[in-house]
Coordinates of N, CA and C in Angstrom, one line a residue:
M1 N -63.7 26.7 19.0 CA -65.0 27.0 19.6 C -65.6 26.8 20.3
Q2 N -66.0 25.1 20.5 CA -66.3 24.2 21.1 C -65.7 24.2 22.0
R3 N -64.2 23.9 22.3 CA -63.1 23.8 23.3 C -63.0 24.7 24.3
A4 N -63.6 26.1 23.4 CA -63.4 27.5 24.5 C -65.0 27.4 25.8
A5 N -65.7 27.0 24.9 CA -67.3 26.7 25.7 C -67.2 26.2 26.8
L6 N -66.0 25.2 25.8 CA -66.2 23.6 27.6 C -65.4 24.7 28.6
L7 N -64.0 24.7 27.7 CA -62.9 25.5 29.5 C -63.8 26.3 29.9
D8 N -64.9 27.2 28.9 CA -65.2 28.5 30.0 C -66.6 27.9 30.6
A9 N -66.9 26.4 30.9 CA -68.3 25.8 31.2 C -67.7 25.2 32.7
A10 N -66.1 24.9 32.8 CA -65.3 23.9 33.7 C -65.4 25.2 34.5
R11 N -64.9 26.8 33.5 CA -64.3 27.7 34.6 C -65.2 27.9 35.8
T12 N -66.5 28.1 35.2 CA -67.7 28.0 36.4 C -68.2 27.6 37.1
L13 N -68.0 26.1 36.8 CA -68.3 25.1 37.3 C -67.3 24.6 38.4
L14 N -65.7 24.6 38.4 CA -65.3 24.9 39.5 C -65.3 26.2 40.5
S15 N -65.6 27.4 40.0 CA -66.0 28.8 40.9 C -67.5 28.0 41.4
E16 N -68.1 28.0 41.2 CA -69.5 27.7 41.9 C -69.4 26.8 42.8
G17 N -68.8 25.5 42.4 CA -68.8 23.6 43.5 C -67.4 23.3 43.3
G18 N -66.4 23.6 42.8 CA -65.2 23.0 43.2 C -65.3 21.6 42.4
T19 N -64.0 20.9 42.6 CA -64.0 19.6 41.9 C -64.8 19.0 41.7
E20 N -65.5 18.6 42.5 CA -66.8 18.0 42.7 C -67.5 18.1 41.3
A21 N -67.9 20.3 41.2 CA -69.1 19.7 40.5 C -68.5 19.3 39.0
L22 N -67.4 20.3 38.3 CA -66.9 19.3 37.2 C -67.2 18.4 36.6
T23 N -67.9 17.8 36.4 CA -68.7 16.2 35.5 C -68.6 16.4 34.0
F24 N -68.7 15.6 33.5 CA -69.0 15.5 31.6 C -70.2 16.4 32.1
P25 N -71.5 15.2 32.6 CA -72.9 15.5 31.9 C -73.0 16.9 32.6
A26 N -71.9 18.0 33.5 CA -72.6 18.7 33.7 C -72.1 20.0 32.5
L27 N -70.8 19.6 32.4 CA -70.4 20.4 31.1 C -71.5 20.1 29.9
A28 N -71.8 18.7 29.3 CA -72.6 19.1 28.3 C -73.6 19.9 28.7
E29 N -74.4 20.1 30.4 CA -75.4 21.0 30.4 C -75.2 22.1 30.2
R30 N -73.8 22.4 30.3 CA -73.6 24.0 30.2 C -73.5 24.6 29.0
T31 N -72.6 23.5 28.0 CA -72.6 24.0 26.7 C -73.8 23.2 25.8
G32 N -75.1 22.8 26.0 CA -75.6 22.6 24.9 C -74.9 21.3 24.2
L33 N -74.0 20.5 24.6 CA -73.6 19.7 23.9 C -74.1 18.0 24.3
A34 N -73.5 17.1 23.7 CA -74.2 16.3 24.2 C -73.1 15.7 25.0
R35 N -73.2 14.9 26.3 CA -72.0 14.2 27.0 C -71.2 13.4 25.9
S36 N -71.3 12.9 24.8 CA -70.1 11.7 24.2 C -69.7 13.1 23.4
S37 N -70.2 14.0 22.9 CA -69.3 15.1 22.6 C -67.9 15.9 23.9
V38 N -68.8 16.2 24.5 CA -67.3 16.6 25.6 C -66.3 15.4 25.6
Y39 N -66.8 14.2 25.7 CA -65.5 12.9 25.6 C -64.5 13.0 23.8
E40 N -65.2 14.0 23.5 CA -64.3 13.5 22.0 C -63.3 14.9 22.1
Y41 N -63.7 16.3 23.2 CA -62.6 16.8 23.1 C -61.9 16.5 24.3
F42 N -62.1 15.7 25.2 CA -61.2 15.8 26.7 C -61.3 14.4 27.2
R43 N -60.2 13.6 27.3 CA -60.8 12.0 27.9 C -61.0 11.4 29.2
S44 N -60.9 12.7 30.2 CA -61.0 12.9 31.3 C -61.2 14.5 31.9
R45 N -61.8 14.0 33.4 CA -61.9 15.6 34.6 C -60.8 15.8 34.1
G46 N -59.4 15.1 34.5 CA -57.7 15.7 34.7 C -57.8 16.2 33.6
A47 N -58.4 15.6 32.3 CA -57.5 16.8 31.3 C -58.0 17.7 31.0
V48 N -59.0 17.8 31.3 CA -59.9 19.7 31.6 C -59.0 20.5 32.7
V49 N -58.7 19.5 33.6 CA -57.8 20.9 34.5 C -56.6 21.0 34.1
E50 N -55.9 19.8 33.1 CA -55.1 20.2 33.1 C -54.4 21.0 32.0
E51 N -55.6 21.4 31.2 CA -55.9 22.5 29.7 C -55.9 23.4 30.2
L52 N -57.1 23.4 31.4 CA -57.3 24.9 31.9 C -56.2 25.5 32.2
C53 N -55.4 24.9 33.5 CA -53.8 25.1 34.1 C -53.2 25.9 32.9
A54 N -53.1 24.8 31.8 CA -51.9 25.4 30.6 C -52.5 26.8 30.4
V55 N -54.0 27.0 30.5 CA -54.2 27.8 29.9 C -54.1 29.4 31.1
D56 N -55.1 29.1 31.9 CA -54.9 30.4 32.8 C -53.2 30.3 33.4
F57 N -53.1 29.4 34.2 CA -51.7 29.6 34.4 C -50.8 31.2 34.7
P58 N -50.9 30.7 33.0 CA -49.6 31.8 32.3 C -50.3 33.3 32.2
V59 N -51.6 33.4 31.9 CA -52.6 34.8 32.4 C -52.3 34.7 34.2
W60 N -52.5 33.9 35.3 CA -52.2 34.2 35.8 C -51.2 34.8 36.7
A61 N -49.8 33.9 36.2 CA -48.5 34.6 36.6 C -48.0 35.5 35.6
A62 N -48.8 35.8 34.6 CA -48.7 37.0 33.6 C -48.9 38.5 34.8
E63 N -49.6 38.4 35.4 CA -50.4 39.5 36.3 C -49.7 39.8 37.6
V64 N -49.5 38.0 38.2 CA -48.3 38.7 39.5 C -46.9 39.3 39.1
E65 N -46.4 38.8 37.6 CA -45.1 39.3 37.1 C -45.3 40.9 37.2
A66 N -46.2 41.3 36.4 CA -46.8 42.6 36.2 C -47.0 43.5 37.6
A67 N -47.9 42.9 38.7 CA -47.5 43.5 39.4 C -46.4 43.9 40.0
M68 N -45.2 43.0 39.9 CA -44.0 42.9 40.3 C -43.8 43.6 40.3
E69 N -43.3 43.9 38.7 CA -42.2 45.0 38.0 C -42.6 46.5 38.3
G70 N -44.0 46.9 39.0 CA -44.7 48.2 39.2 C -43.9 48.4 40.3
V71 N -43.3 47.4 41.1 CA -42.4 48.8 42.3 C -40.9 47.9 41.9
D72 N -40.4 48.5 43.2 CA -38.9 48.7 42.7 C -38.2 48.3 44.1
T73 N -38.4 48.0 45.5 CA -37.7 47.6 46.5 C -37.8 45.9 46.5
P74 N -37.0 45.0 46.9 CA -36.9 43.9 47.4 C -38.5 43.9 48.2
E75 N -39.0 44.1 49.2 CA -39.4 44.0 50.0 C -40.9 44.2 49.4
A76 N -41.1 45.4 48.8 CA -42.1 45.7 47.5 C -42.6 44.5 47.1
K77 N -41.5 44.1 46.2 CA -41.9 43.0 45.3 C -42.3 41.7 46.3
I78 N -42.0 41.1 47.1 CA -42.7 40.2 48.0 C -43.6 40.1 48.4
E79 N -43.7 41.6 48.6 CA -45.7 42.2 49.0 C -46.4 41.8 48.1
V80 N -45.9 42.5 47.2 CA -46.7 42.7 45.9 C -47.4 40.9 44.9
Y81 N -46.0 39.9 45.2 CA -46.4 38.9 45.2 C -46.9 38.2 45.7
V82 N -47.3 38.6 47.2 CA -48.1 38.0 47.7 C -50.0 37.9 47.9
R83 N -49.4 39.5 48.1 CA -51.0 40.0 48.3 C -51.8 39.7 46.7
R84 N -51.0 40.0 45.6 CA -51.3 39.7 44.0 C -52.2 38.1 43.8
Q85 N -51.9 37.1 44.6 CA -51.5 35.9 44.1 C -53.2 35.4 45.0
L86 N -53.4 36.1 46.0 CA -54.3 36.2 47.0 C -55.5 36.9 46.7
A87 N -55.5 37.8 45.8 CA -56.1 39.0 45.8 C -57.0 37.8 44.2
L88 N -56.1 37.2 43.4 CA -56.2 36.3 42.4 C -57.5 35.3 43.0
V89 N -57.5 34.9 44.4 CA -57.9 34.0 45.0 C -59.5 33.8 44.8
G90 N -59.9 34.5 44.3 CA -61.7 34.6 44.2 C -61.9 34.9 42.3
D91 N -60.7 34.8 41.8 CA -61.2 34.7 40.2 C -61.6 33.5 40.1
R92 N -62.3 33.7 38.8 CA -62.8 31.7 38.6 C -61.8 30.8 37.7
R93 N -60.2 31.7 37.3 CA -59.4 31.3 36.8 C -58.6 30.1 38.0
H94 N -58.6 30.9 38.7 CA -58.3 30.6 40.1 C -58.5 28.8 40.5
R95 N -59.8 29.0 40.4 CA -59.9 27.8 40.5 C -59.6 26.3 39.6
A96 N -59.0 26.3 39.1 CA -58.4 25.5 37.9 C -57.5 25.3 38.7
V97 N -56.5 26.7 38.4 CA -54.9 26.0 38.9 C -55.1 25.6 40.6
V98 N -55.9 26.0 41.9 CA -56.2 24.7 43.1 C -57.0 23.6 43.1
A99 N -57.1 23.5 41.7 CA -57.9 22.0 41.0 C -57.1 20.8 41.1
I100 N -55.7 21.5 40.7 CA -54.4 20.5 41.1 C -54.4 19.7 41.7
S101 N -54.7 19.5 43.1 CA -54.7 18.9 44.0 C -55.8 17.8 43.6
A102 N -56.6 17.6 42.6 CA -57.3 16.6 42.2 C -56.9 15.3 42.0
G103 N -57.0 14.5 42.5 CA -56.8 12.7 42.8 C -56.3 12.6 41.4
E104 N -57.0 12.4 40.8 CA -56.8 11.8 39.5 C -56.3 12.3 38.3
L105 N -55.4 12.8 38.7 CA -54.5 13.7 37.4 C -53.3 13.0 37.6
D106 N -53.1 12.2 36.0 CA -51.9 11.0 35.9 C -50.6 12.2 36.2
A107 N -50.0 11.4 36.3 CA -47.9 12.2 37.2 C -47.8 12.9 35.9
G108 N -47.8 12.6 34.6 CA -47.6 13.6 33.3 C -48.5 15.3 33.8
A109 N -49.3 15.0 33.9 CA -50.4 16.4 34.0 C -49.6 17.1 35.3
R110 N -49.4 16.2 36.3 CA -49.0 16.9 37.7 C -47.4 17.2 37.5
E111 N -46.7 16.8 37.1 CA -45.2 17.5 36.5 C -45.4 18.7 35.6
K112 N -46.2 18.9 34.5 CA -46.8 20.1 34.0 C -47.1 21.6 35.2
I113 N -47.8 20.9 35.9 CA -48.6 21.9 36.5 C -47.7 22.8 37.4
R114 N -46.4 21.4 38.1 CA -45.8 22.1 38.8 C -44.4 22.5 38.4
A115 N -44.0 22.1 37.4 CA -43.1 23.7 36.4 C -43.5 24.6 36.0
A116 N -44.9 24.5 36.1 CA -45.5 26.3 35.1 C -45.7 27.1 36.9
H117 N -46.0 26.4 38.2 CA -45.8 26.6 39.4 C -44.2 27.3 39.4
G118 N -43.5 26.3 39.5 CA -42.0 27.0 40.0 C -41.4 27.8 39.1
G119 N -42.7 28.2 37.8 CA -42.2 29.2 36.8 C -42.1 30.9 38.2
L120 N -43.6 30.3 38.9 CA -43.8 31.9 39.6 C -43.7 32.1 40.5
V121 N -42.4 30.6 41.6 CA -41.9 30.3 42.1 C -40.5 31.1 42.2
A122 N -39.9 30.9 40.9 CA -38.4 32.0 40.0 C -38.8 33.5 39.6
M123 N -40.5 33.7 39.9 CA -40.3 35.5 39.9 C -39.6 36.5 41.5
V124 N -40.0 35.5 42.3 CA -39.2 36.4 43.7 C -38.0 35.8 44.0
V125 N -37.4 34.7 43.2 CA -35.7 34.6 43.8 C -35.1 35.6 44.2
E126 N -35.2 36.7 42.6 CA -34.2 38.0 42.5 C -34.7 38.4 43.7
A127 N -35.6 39.0 44.2 CA -36.1 40.1 44.8 C -35.9 39.2 46.9
L128 N -35.7 38.1 47.1 CA -34.6 37.3 48.2 C -33.4 37.5 48.2
E129 N -33.1 37.3 46.6 CA -31.4 37.4 46.5 C -31.4 38.7 47.0
G130 N -31.2 39.7 47.1 CA -32.0 41.4 46.9 C -31.7 41.6 48.6
L131 N -32.4 40.4 49.5 CA -32.5 40.5 51.0 C -31.7 40.2 51.8
G132 N -30.4 39.3 50.7 CA -29.8 38.9 50.8 C -29.8 37.9 51.5
H133 N -30.6 37.2 51.0 CA -30.6 35.2 51.4 C -29.7 34.4 50.6
E134 N -29.2 33.5 51.3 CA -28.3 32.7 51.0 C -28.7 31.6 50.3
Q135 N -30.2 31.4 50.4 CA -30.2 29.8 50.0 C -31.9 30.3 48.9
P136 N -32.3 31.9 47.9 CA -32.9 32.5 47.8 C -34.0 31.3 46.9
R137 N -33.5 30.4 46.3 CA -34.9 29.5 45.6 C -35.4 28.8 46.8
L138 N -34.9 28.0 47.5 CA -35.6 27.5 48.8 C -36.5 29.0 49.5
A139 N -36.2 29.5 50.1 CA -36.6 30.3 50.2 C -37.7 31.1 49.6
A140 N -38.1 31.0 48.8 CA -39.1 31.1 47.7 C -39.8 30.2 47.3
M141 N -39.3 28.8 47.8 CA -39.9 28.1 47.8 C -41.4 28.0 48.6
L142 N -40.2 28.2 50.2 CA -41.0 28.5 51.4 C -42.1 29.5 51.6
L143 N -41.8 30.5 50.8 CA -42.2 31.3 51.0 C -44.0 31.3 50.0
Q144 N -44.0 30.4 49.1 CA -45.1 30.0 48.4 C -45.7 29.4 49.2
G145 N -45.6 28.6 50.2 CA -46.0 27.6 50.8 C -46.5 28.4 51.8
V146 N -46.3 29.8 51.8 CA -47.2 30.4 53.5 C -48.7 31.1 51.9
V147 N -48.1 31.2 50.8 CA -49.0 31.4 50.1 C -50.3 30.9 50.0
D148 N -50.0 29.6 49.4 CA -50.7 28.2 49.2 C -51.3 28.1 50.5
A149 N -51.2 27.7 51.8 CA -51.7 27.9 53.2 C -52.8 29.5 53.1
A150 N -52.3 30.3 52.8 CA -53.0 31.4 52.8 C -54.2 31.6 51.9
V151 N -54.1 30.8 50.6 CA -54.9 30.4 49.4 C -55.8 29.2 49.9
R152 N -55.6 28.3 50.6 CA -56.0 27.5 51.0 C -57.6 27.1 52.5
R153 N -56.9 28.6 53.4 CA -57.5 29.2 54.0 C -59.0 30.2 53.6
I154 N -58.1 30.9 52.6 CA -59.7 31.8 52.4 C -60.4 31.1 51.4
E155 N -60.2 30.0 50.6 CA -60.9 29.1 49.9 C -61.8 28.0 51.0
L156 N -61.3 27.8 51.8 CA -62.1 26.8 53.2 C -62.9 27.7 54.0
G157 N -63.0 29.4 53.2 CA -64.2 29.9 54.2 C -63.6 29.8 55.7
A158 N -62.4 30.3 55.8 CA -62.1 30.0 57.5 C -63.0 31.3 57.9
A159 N -62.4 31.0 59.4 CA -63.1 32.3 60.3 C -63.1 34.0 59.8
E160 N -61.5 33.9 59.6 CA -60.4 35.0 59.7 C -61.3 35.7 58.2
H161 N -61.8 36.8 58.3 CA -61.9 37.5 56.5 C -60.7 37.2 56.0
P162 N -60.8 37.7 54.5 CA -59.5 37.1 53.7 C -58.7 38.3 53.4
D163 N -59.0 39.6 54.0 CA -58.3 40.4 54.2 C -57.5 40.1 55.7
R164 N -57.5 39.6 56.8 CA -56.7 39.2 57.2 C -55.8 38.0 57.6
I165 N -56.4 37.1 56.3 CA -55.5 36.3 56.4 C -54.7 36.7 54.9
T166 N -54.9 37.7 53.7 CA -54.1 38.1 53.1 C -52.8 39.0 54.3
E167 N -53.2 39.8 55.3 CA -52.0 40.3 56.0 C -51.7 39.9 56.6
A168 N -51.7 38.2 57.3 CA -51.0 37.9 58.0 C -49.7 37.5 57.1
A169 N -50.2 36.9 55.7 CA -49.6 36.2 55.0 C -48.5 37.1 54.7
V170 N -48.8 38.6 54.3 CA -47.6 39.9 53.6 C -46.6 39.4 55.6
S171 N -47.7 39.7 56.7 CA -47.1 39.5 57.5 C -45.6 38.7 57.9
M172 N -45.9 37.3 58.0 CA -45.4 36.4 57.4 C -44.0 36.5 56.7
A173 N -44.5 36.9 55.4 CA -43.1 37.1 54.6 C -42.7 37.8 54.8
L174 N -42.8 38.7 55.1 CA -42.0 40.2 55.7 C -41.3 39.7 56.8
H175 N -42.0 39.0 57.8 CA -41.3 39.7 59.0 C -41.5 38.5 60.0
G176 N -41.4 37.0 58.8 CA -41.2 35.9 59.8 C -42.9 35.7 60.7
V177 N -42.2 35.2 61.9 CA -42.8 34.0 62.7 C -43.2 36.0 64.1
A178 N -42.2 36.5 63.7 CA -42.5 37.6 64.8 C -42.9 38.2 64.7
G179 N -43.7 38.4 63.6 CA -45.0 39.9 63.0 C -44.1 40.9 62.9
E180 N -45.0 41.8 62.4 CA -44.4 43.2 62.1 C -44.6 44.2 63.3
G181 N -42.7 44.4 63.7 CA -42.7 45.2 65.1 C -41.9 44.5 65.7
Q182 N -41.9 43.6 65.8 CA -41.3 42.4 66.1 C -39.9 42.1 66.3
Q183 N -39.3 42.8 65.4 CA -37.9 42.0 64.7 C -36.5 43.2 65.4
A184 N -35.4 42.5 65.7 CA -34.8 43.6 66.5 C -34.0 44.1 65.7

């Protein structure tokens, strides 16, 4: 019960202030626990982020997968793959996934998170095969790079509205740098 409350408080802190806001004193204050009690559940901020990713990433990935299953064509699957991930940027569970770049995560934690992320990338490989890509796994990883760049752009509060960033990412995913209407 306390662990769940700590994770919920961590999601809120990450959502409100990013990784800098996630501190043990703040977790203690949000949950009403003594600071020393927080250490009974987690050894570090990195451990909190790692557990959040372990809990939240599968839910997030399942939402993307369910959205992809709701469409039929490879192009539609790719579009939904991009759109659903970008729609989840505002979800506070997403903050934990974004927090994987926190420098204090150990190599083991980073590897677990990379493996989970690989599962997300694997979802789009079949759609890319359907489009005739010779190296669909590589194309999927590059496509995820477009999504990740759009996520960072949205999270940074870029000058462009998030909807414009999403449309640009979808266009890049489906039409490359030539853009929609420019393909031969």
